[in-house]
Short mmCIF file of C-alpha atoms and ligand atoms in Angstrom, two decimals:
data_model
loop_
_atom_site.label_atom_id
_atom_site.label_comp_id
_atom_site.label_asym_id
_atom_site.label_seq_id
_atom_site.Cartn_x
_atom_site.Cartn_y
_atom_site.Cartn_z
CA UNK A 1 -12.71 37.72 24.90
CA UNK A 2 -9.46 39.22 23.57
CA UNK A 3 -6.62 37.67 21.95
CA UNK A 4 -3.77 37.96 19.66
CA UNK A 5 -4.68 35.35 17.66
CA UNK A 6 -7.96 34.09 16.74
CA UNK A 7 -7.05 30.36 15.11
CA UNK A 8 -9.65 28.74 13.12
CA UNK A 9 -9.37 24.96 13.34
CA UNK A 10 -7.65 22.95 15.75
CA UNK A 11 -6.10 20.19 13.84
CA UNK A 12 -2.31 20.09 12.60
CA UNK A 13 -1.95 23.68 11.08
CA UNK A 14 -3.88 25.36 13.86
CA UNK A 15 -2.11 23.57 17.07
CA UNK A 16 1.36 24.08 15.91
CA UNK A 17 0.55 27.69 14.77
CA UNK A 18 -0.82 27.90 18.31
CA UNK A 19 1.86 26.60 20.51
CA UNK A 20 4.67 28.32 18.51
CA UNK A 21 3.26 31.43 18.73
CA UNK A 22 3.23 30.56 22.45
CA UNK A 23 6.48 29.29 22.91
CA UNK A 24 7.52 33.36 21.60
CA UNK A 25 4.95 34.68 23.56
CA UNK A 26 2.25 35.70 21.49
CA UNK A 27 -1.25 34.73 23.10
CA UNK A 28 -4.26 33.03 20.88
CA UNK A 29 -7.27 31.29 21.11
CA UNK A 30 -8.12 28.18 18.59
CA UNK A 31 -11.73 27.22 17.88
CA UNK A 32 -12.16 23.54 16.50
CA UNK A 33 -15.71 22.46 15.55
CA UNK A 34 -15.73 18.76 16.57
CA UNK A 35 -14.58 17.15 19.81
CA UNK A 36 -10.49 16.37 20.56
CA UNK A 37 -11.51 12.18 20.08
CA UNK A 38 -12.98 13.13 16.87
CA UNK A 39 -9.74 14.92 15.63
CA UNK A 40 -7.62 12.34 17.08
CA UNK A 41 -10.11 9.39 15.43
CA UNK A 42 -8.75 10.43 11.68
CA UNK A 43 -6.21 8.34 10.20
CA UNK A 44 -4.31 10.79 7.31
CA UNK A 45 -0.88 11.34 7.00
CA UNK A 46 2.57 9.08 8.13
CA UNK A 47 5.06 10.87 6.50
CA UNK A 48 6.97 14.16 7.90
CA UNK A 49 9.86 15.52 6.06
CA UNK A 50 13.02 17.36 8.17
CA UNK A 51 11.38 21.05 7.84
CA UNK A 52 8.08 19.63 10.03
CA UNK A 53 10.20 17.74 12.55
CA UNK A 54 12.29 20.87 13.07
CA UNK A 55 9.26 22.92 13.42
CA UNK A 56 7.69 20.33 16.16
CA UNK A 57 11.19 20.58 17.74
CA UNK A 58 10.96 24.00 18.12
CA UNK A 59 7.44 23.95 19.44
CA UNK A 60 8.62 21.77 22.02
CA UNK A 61 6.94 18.37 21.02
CA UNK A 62 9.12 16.48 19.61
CA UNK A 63 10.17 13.92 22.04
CA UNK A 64 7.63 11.27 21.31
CA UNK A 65 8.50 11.41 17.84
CA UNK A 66 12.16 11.66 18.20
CA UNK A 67 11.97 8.03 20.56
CA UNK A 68 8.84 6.37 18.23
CA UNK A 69 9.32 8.12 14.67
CA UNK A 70 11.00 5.60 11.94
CA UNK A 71 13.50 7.29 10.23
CA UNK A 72 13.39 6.11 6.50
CA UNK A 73 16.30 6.30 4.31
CA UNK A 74 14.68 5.66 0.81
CA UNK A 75 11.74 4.34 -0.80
CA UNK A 76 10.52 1.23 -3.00
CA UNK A 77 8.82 1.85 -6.52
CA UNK A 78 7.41 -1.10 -8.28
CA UNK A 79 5.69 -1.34 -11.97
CA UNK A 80 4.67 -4.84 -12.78
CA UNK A 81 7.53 -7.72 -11.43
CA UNK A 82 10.37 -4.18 -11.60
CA UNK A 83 11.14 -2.85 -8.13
CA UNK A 84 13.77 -0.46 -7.68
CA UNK A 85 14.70 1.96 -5.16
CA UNK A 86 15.30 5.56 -4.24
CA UNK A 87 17.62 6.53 -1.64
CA UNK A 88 16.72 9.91 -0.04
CA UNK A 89 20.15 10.22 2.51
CA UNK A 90 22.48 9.40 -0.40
CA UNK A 91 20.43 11.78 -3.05
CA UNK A 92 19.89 14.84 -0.46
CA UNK A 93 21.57 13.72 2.85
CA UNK A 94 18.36 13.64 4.72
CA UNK A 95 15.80 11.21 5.42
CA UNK A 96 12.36 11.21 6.27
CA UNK A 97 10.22 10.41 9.68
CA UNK A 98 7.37 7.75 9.93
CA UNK A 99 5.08 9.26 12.10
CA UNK A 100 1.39 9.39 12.17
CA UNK A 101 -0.25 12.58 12.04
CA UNK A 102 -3.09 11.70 14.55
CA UNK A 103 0.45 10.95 17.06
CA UNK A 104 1.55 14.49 15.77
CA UNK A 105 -2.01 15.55 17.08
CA UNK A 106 -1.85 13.94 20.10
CA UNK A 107 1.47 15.37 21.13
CA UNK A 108 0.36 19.07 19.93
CA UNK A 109 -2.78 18.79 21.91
CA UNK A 110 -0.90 17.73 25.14
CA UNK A 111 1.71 20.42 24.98
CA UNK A 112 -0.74 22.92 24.39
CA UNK A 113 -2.67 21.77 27.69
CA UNK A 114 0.29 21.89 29.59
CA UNK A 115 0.75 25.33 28.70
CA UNK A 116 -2.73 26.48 29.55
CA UNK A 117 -3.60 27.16 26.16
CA UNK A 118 -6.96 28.20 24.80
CA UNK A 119 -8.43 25.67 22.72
CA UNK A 120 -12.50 26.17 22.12
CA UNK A 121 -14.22 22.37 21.15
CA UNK A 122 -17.58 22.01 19.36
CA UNK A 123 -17.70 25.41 18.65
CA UNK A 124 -20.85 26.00 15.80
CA UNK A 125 -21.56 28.59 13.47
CA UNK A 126 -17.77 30.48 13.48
CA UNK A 127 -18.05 34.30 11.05
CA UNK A 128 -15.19 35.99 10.66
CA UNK A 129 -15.57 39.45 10.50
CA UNK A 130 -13.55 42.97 9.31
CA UNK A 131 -10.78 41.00 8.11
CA UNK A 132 -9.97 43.87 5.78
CA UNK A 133 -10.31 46.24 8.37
CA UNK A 134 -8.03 47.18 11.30
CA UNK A 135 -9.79 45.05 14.00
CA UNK A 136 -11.14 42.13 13.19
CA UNK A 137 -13.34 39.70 15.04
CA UNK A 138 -15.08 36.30 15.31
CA UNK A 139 -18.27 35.22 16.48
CA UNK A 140 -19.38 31.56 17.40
CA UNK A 141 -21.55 29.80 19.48
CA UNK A 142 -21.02 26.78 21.70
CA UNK A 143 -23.70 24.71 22.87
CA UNK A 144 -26.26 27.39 22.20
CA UNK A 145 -23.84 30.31 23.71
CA UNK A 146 -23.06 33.26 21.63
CA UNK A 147 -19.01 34.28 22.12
CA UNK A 148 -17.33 36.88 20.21
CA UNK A 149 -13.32 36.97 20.54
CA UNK A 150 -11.62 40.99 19.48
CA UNK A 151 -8.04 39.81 18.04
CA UNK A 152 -5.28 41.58 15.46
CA UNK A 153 -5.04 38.75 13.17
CA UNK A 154 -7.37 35.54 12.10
CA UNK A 155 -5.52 32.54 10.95
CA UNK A 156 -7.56 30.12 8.83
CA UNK A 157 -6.30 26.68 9.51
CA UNK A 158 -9.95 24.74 9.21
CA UNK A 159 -9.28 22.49 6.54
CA UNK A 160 -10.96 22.26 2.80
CA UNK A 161 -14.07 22.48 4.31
CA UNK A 162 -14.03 25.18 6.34
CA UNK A 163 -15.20 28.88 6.49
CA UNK A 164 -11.92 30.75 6.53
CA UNK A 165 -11.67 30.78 2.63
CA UNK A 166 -15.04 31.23 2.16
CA UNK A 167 -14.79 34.70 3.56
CA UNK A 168 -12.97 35.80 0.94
CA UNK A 169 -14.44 37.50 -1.75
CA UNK A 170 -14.90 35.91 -4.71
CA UNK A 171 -13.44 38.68 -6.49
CA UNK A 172 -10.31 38.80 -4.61
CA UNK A 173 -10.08 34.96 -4.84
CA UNK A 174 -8.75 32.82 -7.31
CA UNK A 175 -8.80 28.62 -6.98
CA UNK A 176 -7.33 26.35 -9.35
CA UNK A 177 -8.36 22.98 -9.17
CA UNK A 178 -8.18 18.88 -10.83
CA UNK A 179 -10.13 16.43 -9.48
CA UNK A 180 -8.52 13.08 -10.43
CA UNK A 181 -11.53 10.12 -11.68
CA UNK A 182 -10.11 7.17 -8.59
CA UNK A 183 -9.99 7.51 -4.86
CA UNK A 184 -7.79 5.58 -2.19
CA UNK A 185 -9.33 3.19 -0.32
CA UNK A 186 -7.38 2.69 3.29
CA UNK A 187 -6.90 0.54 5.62
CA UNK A 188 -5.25 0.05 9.16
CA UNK A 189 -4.59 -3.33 10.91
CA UNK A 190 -2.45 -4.52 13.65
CA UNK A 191 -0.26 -6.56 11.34
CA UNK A 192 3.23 -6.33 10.78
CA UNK A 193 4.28 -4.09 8.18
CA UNK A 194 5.34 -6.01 4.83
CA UNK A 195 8.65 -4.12 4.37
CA UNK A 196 10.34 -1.85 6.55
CA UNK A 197 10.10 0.86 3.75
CA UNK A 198 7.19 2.10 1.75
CA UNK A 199 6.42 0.79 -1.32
CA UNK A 200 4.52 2.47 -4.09
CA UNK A 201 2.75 0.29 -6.39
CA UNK A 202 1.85 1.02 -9.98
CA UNK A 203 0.43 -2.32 -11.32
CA UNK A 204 -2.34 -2.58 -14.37
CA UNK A 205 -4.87 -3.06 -11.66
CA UNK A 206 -3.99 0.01 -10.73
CA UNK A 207 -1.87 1.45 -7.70
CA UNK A 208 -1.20 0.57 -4.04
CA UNK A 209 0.74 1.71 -1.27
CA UNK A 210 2.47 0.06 1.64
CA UNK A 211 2.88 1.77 4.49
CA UNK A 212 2.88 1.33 8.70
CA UNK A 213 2.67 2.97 11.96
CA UNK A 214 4.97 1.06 13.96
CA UNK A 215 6.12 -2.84 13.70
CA UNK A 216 2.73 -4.37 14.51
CA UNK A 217 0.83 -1.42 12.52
CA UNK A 218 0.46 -1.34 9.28
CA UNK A 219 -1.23 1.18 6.63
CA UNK A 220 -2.27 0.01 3.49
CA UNK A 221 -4.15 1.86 0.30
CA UNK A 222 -5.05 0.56 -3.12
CA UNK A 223 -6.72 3.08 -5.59
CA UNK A 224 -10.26 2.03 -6.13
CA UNK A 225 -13.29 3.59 -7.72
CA UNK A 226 -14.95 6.81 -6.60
CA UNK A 227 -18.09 5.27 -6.64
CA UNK A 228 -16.61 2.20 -4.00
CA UNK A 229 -17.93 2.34 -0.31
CA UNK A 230 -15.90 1.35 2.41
CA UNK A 231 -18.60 -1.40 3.21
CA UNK A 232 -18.67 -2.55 -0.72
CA UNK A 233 -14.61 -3.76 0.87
CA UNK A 234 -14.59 -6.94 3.13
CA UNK A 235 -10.96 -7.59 4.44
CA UNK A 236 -10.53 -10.48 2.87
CA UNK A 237 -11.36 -8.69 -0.68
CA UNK A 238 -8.63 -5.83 -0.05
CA UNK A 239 -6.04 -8.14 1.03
CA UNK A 240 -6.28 -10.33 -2.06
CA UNK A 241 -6.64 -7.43 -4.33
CA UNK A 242 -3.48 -5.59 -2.88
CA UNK A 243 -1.64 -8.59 -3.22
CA UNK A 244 -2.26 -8.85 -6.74
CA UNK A 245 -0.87 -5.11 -7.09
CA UNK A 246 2.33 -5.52 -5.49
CA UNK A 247 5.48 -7.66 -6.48
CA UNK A 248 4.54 -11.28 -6.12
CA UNK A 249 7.60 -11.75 -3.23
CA UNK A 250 6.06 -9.08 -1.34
CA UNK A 251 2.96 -10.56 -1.48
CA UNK A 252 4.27 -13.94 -0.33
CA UNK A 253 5.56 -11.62 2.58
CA UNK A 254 2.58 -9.90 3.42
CA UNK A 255 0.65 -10.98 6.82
CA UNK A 256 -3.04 -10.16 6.75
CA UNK A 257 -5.58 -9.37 9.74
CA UNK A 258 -8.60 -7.66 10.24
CA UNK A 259 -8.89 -3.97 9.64
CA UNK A 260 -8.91 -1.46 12.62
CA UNK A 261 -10.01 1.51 9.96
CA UNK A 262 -11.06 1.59 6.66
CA UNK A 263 -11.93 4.77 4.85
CA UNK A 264 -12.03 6.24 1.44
CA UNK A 265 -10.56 9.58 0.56
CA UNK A 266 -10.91 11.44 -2.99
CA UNK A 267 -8.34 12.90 -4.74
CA UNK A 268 -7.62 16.11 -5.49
CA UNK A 269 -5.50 18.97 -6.40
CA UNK A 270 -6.10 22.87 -5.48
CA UNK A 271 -5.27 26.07 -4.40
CA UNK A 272 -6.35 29.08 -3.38
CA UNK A 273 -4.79 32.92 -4.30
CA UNK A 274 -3.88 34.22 -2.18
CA UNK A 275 -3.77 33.30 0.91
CA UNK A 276 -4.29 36.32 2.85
CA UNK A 277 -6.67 38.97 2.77
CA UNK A 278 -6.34 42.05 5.09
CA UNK A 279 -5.59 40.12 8.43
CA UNK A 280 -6.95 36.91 7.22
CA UNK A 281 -4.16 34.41 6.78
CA UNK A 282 -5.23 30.61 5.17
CA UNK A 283 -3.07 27.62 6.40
CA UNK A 284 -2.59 24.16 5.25
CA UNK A 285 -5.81 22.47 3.31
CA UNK A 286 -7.84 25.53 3.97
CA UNK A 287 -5.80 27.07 0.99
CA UNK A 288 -4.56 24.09 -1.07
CA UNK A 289 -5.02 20.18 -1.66
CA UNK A 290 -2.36 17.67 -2.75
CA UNK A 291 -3.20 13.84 -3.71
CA UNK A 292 -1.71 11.89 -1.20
CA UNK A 293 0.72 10.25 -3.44
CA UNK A 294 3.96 12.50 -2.40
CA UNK A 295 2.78 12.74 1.02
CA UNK A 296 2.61 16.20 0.95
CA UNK A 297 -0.18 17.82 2.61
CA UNK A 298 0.64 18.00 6.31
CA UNK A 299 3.83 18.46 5.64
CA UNK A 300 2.86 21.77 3.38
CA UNK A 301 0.92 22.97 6.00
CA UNK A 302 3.93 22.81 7.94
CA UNK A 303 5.59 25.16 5.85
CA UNK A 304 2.60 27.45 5.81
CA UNK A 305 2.70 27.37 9.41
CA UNK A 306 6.33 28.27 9.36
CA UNK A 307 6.19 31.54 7.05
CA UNK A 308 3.23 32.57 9.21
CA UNK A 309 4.62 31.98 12.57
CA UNK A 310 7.74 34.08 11.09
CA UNK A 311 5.86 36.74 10.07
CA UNK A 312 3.49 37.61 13.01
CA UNK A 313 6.59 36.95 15.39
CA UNK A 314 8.61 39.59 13.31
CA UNK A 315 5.73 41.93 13.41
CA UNK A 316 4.94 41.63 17.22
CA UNK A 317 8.50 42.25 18.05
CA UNK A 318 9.79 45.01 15.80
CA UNK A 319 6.46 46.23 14.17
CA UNK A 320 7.25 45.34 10.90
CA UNK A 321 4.96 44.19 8.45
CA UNK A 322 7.64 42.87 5.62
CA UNK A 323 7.05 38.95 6.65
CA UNK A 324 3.10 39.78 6.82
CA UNK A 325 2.89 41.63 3.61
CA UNK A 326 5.20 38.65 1.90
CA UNK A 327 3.51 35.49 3.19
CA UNK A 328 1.04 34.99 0.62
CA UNK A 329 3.51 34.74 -1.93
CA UNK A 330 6.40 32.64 -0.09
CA UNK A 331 4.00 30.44 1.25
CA UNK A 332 2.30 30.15 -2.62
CA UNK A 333 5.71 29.52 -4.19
CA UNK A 334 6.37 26.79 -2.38
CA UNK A 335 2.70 25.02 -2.14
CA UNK A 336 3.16 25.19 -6.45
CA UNK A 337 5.89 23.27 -6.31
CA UNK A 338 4.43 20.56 -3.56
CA UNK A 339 1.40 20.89 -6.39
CA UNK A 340 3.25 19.86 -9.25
CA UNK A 341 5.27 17.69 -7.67
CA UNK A 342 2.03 15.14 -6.08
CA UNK A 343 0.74 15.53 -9.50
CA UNK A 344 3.45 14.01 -11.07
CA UNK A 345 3.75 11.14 -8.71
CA UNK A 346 0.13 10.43 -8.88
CA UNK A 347 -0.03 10.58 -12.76
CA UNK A 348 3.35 8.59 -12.69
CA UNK A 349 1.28 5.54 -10.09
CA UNK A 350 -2.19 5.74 -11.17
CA UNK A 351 -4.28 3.65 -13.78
CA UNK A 352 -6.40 6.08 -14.92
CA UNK A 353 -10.38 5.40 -17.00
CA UNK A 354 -9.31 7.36 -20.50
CA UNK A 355 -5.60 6.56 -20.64
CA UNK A 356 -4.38 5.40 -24.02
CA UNK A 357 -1.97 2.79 -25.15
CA UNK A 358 0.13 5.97 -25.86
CA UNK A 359 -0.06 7.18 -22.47
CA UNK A 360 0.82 3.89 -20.41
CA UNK A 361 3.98 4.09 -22.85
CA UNK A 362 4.54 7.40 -21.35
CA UNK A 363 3.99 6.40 -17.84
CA UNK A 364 6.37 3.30 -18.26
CA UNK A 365 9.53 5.04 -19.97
CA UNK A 366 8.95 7.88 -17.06
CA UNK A 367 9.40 4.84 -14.61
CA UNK A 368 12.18 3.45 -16.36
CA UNK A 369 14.11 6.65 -16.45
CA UNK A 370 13.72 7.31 -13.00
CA UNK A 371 14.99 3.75 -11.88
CA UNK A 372 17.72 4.30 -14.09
CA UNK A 373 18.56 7.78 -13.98
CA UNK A 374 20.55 9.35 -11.12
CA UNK A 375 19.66 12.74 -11.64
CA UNK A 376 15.99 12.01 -12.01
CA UNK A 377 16.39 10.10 -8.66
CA UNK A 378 17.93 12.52 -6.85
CA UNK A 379 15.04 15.05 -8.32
CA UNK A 380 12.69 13.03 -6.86
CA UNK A 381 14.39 12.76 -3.56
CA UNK A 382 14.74 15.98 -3.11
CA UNK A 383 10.66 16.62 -3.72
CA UNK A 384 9.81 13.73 -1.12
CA UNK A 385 11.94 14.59 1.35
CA UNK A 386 10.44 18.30 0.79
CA UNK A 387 12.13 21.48 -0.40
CA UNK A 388 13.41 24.35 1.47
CA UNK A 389 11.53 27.01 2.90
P1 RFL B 401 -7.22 19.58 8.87
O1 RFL B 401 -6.44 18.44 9.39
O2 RFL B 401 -8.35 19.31 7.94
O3 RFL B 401 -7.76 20.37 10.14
C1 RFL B 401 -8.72 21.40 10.02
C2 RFL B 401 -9.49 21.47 11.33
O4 RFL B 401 -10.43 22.54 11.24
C3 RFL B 401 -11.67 22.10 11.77
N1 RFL B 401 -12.74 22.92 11.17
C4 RFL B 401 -13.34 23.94 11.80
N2 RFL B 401 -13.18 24.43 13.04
C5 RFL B 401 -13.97 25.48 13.39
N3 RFL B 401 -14.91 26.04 12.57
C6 RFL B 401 -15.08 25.57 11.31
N4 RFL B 401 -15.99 26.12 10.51
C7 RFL B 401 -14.28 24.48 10.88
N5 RFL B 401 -14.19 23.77 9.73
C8 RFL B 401 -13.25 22.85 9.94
C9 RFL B 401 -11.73 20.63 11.40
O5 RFL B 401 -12.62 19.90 12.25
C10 RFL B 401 -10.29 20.20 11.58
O6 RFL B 401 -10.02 19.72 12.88
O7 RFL B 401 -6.28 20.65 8.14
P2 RFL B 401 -4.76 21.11 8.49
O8 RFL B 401 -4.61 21.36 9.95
O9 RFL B 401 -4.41 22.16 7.52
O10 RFL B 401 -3.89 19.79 8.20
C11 RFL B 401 -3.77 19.28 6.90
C12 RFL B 401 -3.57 17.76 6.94
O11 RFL B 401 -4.58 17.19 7.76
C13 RFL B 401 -3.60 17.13 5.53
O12 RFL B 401 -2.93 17.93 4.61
C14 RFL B 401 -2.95 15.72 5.51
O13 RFL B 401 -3.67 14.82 6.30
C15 RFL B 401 -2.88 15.17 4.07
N6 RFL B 401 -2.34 13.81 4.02
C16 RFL B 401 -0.97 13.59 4.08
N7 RFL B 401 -0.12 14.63 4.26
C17 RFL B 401 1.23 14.41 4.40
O14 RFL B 401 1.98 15.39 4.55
N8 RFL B 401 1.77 13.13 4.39
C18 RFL B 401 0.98 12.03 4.22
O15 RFL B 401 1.49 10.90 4.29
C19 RFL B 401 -0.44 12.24 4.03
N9 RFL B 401 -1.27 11.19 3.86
C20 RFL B 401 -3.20 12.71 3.87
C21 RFL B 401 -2.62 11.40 3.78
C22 RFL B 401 -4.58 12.88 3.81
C23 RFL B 401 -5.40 11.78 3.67
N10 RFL B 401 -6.80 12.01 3.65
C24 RFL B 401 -7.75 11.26 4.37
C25 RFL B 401 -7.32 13.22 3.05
C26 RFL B 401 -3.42 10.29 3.63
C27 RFL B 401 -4.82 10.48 3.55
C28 RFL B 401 -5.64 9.22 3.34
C1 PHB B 402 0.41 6.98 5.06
O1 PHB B 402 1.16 6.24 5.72
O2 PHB B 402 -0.75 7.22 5.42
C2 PHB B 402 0.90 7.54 3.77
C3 PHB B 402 2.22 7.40 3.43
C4 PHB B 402 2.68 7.92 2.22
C5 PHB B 402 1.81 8.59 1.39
C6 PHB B 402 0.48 8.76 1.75
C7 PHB B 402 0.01 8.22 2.94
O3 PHB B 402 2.28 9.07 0.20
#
């Protein structure tokens, strides 16, 4: 098989890379490794600043999201029995959308069926090959079948886990990394969300989030231990513990019900340099990892996605290689800056084992200054609802 485009992972980063590239004519093929119910099974992201929306608009799969999103205004913070809040439209003049990613999935999948695109399932054992050379090529199997696909350019969109980075040589490759000592315990249920914005919980048990789907589907987290198994959490033992982390007359408010999900994720910050390597390219969490606590990672993939779509289109039409040659680096400067930023909002809202009386000092007068300060505010606005490209 021949192709343009050989895309490596077919979940957010990979389908929208695939169906813009389509939508300016540029063919490609993406290989996923599980099934389309398995990608569509994981609950991650809710959040999806302006920049991602436009891009989906401009794909072409937007409706859904224009007709289901929630578009939030601003955002709760509470400490202890404080709550205060920070308006993103009056800071910035943009809000942001409430959106799942699996619904982003869903919609990216369908449009690229409707256009007859080439999407590979359960593919096993993907190698990328001659990246640095002038043609490259990828080999694969599925269900025992060998397949080999010729292409001009590889993009690696397959996730922290995948193979894409791996093929780049160690010496070439540079990864910075901070692995933070709590993970997030989630759940979903069919409840009504407790507020109609999210609220980010810093409380001396430690933090919690409130978040939702829709109006009968809410998303909740509450940092717990990274030794804690989802099964080690009835229902009943997560409700009563996030009620204890949030302000007392939100957790009057809060309606409880049995969980449809309930997962625990890690947390962890890292990236890869650079993210290209001859006619390799590295997308979203295949080059770098936020904590979720900005809600930054799909939406920095987005922005990957967006220098890289860019560059390939301005190098299929005119020849040039200025946006190909550049990408690494644009797409870098703004993943630091999505780093530092989830850092700081996760050191900001987490409890953490070693932190001194000093350092909850710190954490506090940080909170206090940023529900009193208006330029602070408008700081953080600016990072949530996410920076230019
Ligand atoms: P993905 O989604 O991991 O997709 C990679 C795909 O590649 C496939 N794959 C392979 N395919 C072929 N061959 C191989 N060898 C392969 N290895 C892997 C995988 O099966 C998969 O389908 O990466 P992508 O596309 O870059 O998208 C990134 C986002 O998924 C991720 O950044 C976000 O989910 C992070 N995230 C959030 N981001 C936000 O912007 N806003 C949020 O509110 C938000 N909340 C979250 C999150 C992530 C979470 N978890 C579970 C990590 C909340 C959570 C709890
Ligand atoms: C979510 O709804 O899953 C969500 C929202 C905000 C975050 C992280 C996750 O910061």
């Amino acid at each position: 098989m021949k192709t343009s485009v050989a895309i490596i992972g077919g979940g957010p980063s990979g389908l929208l890379l695939s169906q813009l590239l389509h939508r300016r004519g540029i063919p490609s093929v993406v290989l996923e490794r599980k099934s389309k119910d398995y990608v569509l099974s994981r609950i991650r992201a809710g959040v999806l600043e302006r920049g991602l929306v436009d891009l989906l608009d401009e794909a072409g799969c937007a409706d859904r999201l224009h007709a289901e999103g929630y578009v939030h205004h601003g955002t709760l913070i509470s400490y202890g029995d404080e709550m205060f809040r920070v308006d993103f439209t009056e800071h910035t003049g943009t809000p942001v959308i409430v959106y799942g990613q699996t619904e982003v999935t869903r919609d990216l999948y369908a449009a690229r069926e409707a256009a007859g695109g080439q999407i590979e399932y359960e593919v096993e054992g993907v190698v990328i090959h001659d990246a640095d050379g002038t043609a490259p090529y990828v080999t694969y199997s599925v269900h025992g079948e060998e397949r080999r696909i010729d292409c001009d350019f590889v993009a690696g969109c397959d996730g922290f886990h995948g193979v894409s980075r791996q093929t780049i040589p160690l010496s070439v490759r540079r990864e910075y990394e901070k692995v933070y000592p709590f993970g997030w315990l989630g759940i979903l249920s069919e409840t009504p969300p407790v507020c109609d914005e999210l609220i980010y919980a810093n409380s001396e048990r430690g933090f919690a989030l409130c978040s939702m789907r829709n109006e009968n589907l809410s998303r909740y987290y509450i940092q717990c231990s990274l030794s804690d198994k989802p099964e080690d959490w009835t229902d009943a033992a997560f409700w009563q513990e996030l009620k204890r982390r949030i302000p007392a007359e939100q957790a009057e408010k809060l309606v409880t019900g049995p969980s449809i999900e309930k997962s625990i994720a890690p947390l962890r910050s890292f990236v890869t340099e650079p993210m290209r390597w001859g006619r390799l390219f590295l997308c979203g969490d295949a080059a770098h990892i936020v904590p979720p606590t900005g809600a930054k990672g799909l939406n920095t993939a987005a922005s990957d996605v967006h220098y890289l779509y860019h560059a390939l289109g301005e190098f299929y039409e005119t020849g040039s290689h200025a946006g190909i040659d550049s990408y690494s680096a644009r797409a870098l400067a703004r993943v630091w800056k999505a780093e530092r930023f989830s850092w700081w909002f996760s050191s900001l809202m987490h409890r953490y084992p070693d932190q001194s009386a000093f350092d909850l000092k710190m954490q506090i007068a940080d909170l206090e200054f940023l529900r009193s300060n208006v330029a602070a505010q408008k700081a953080m606005a600016e990072n949530y609802v996410g920076l230019p490209y």
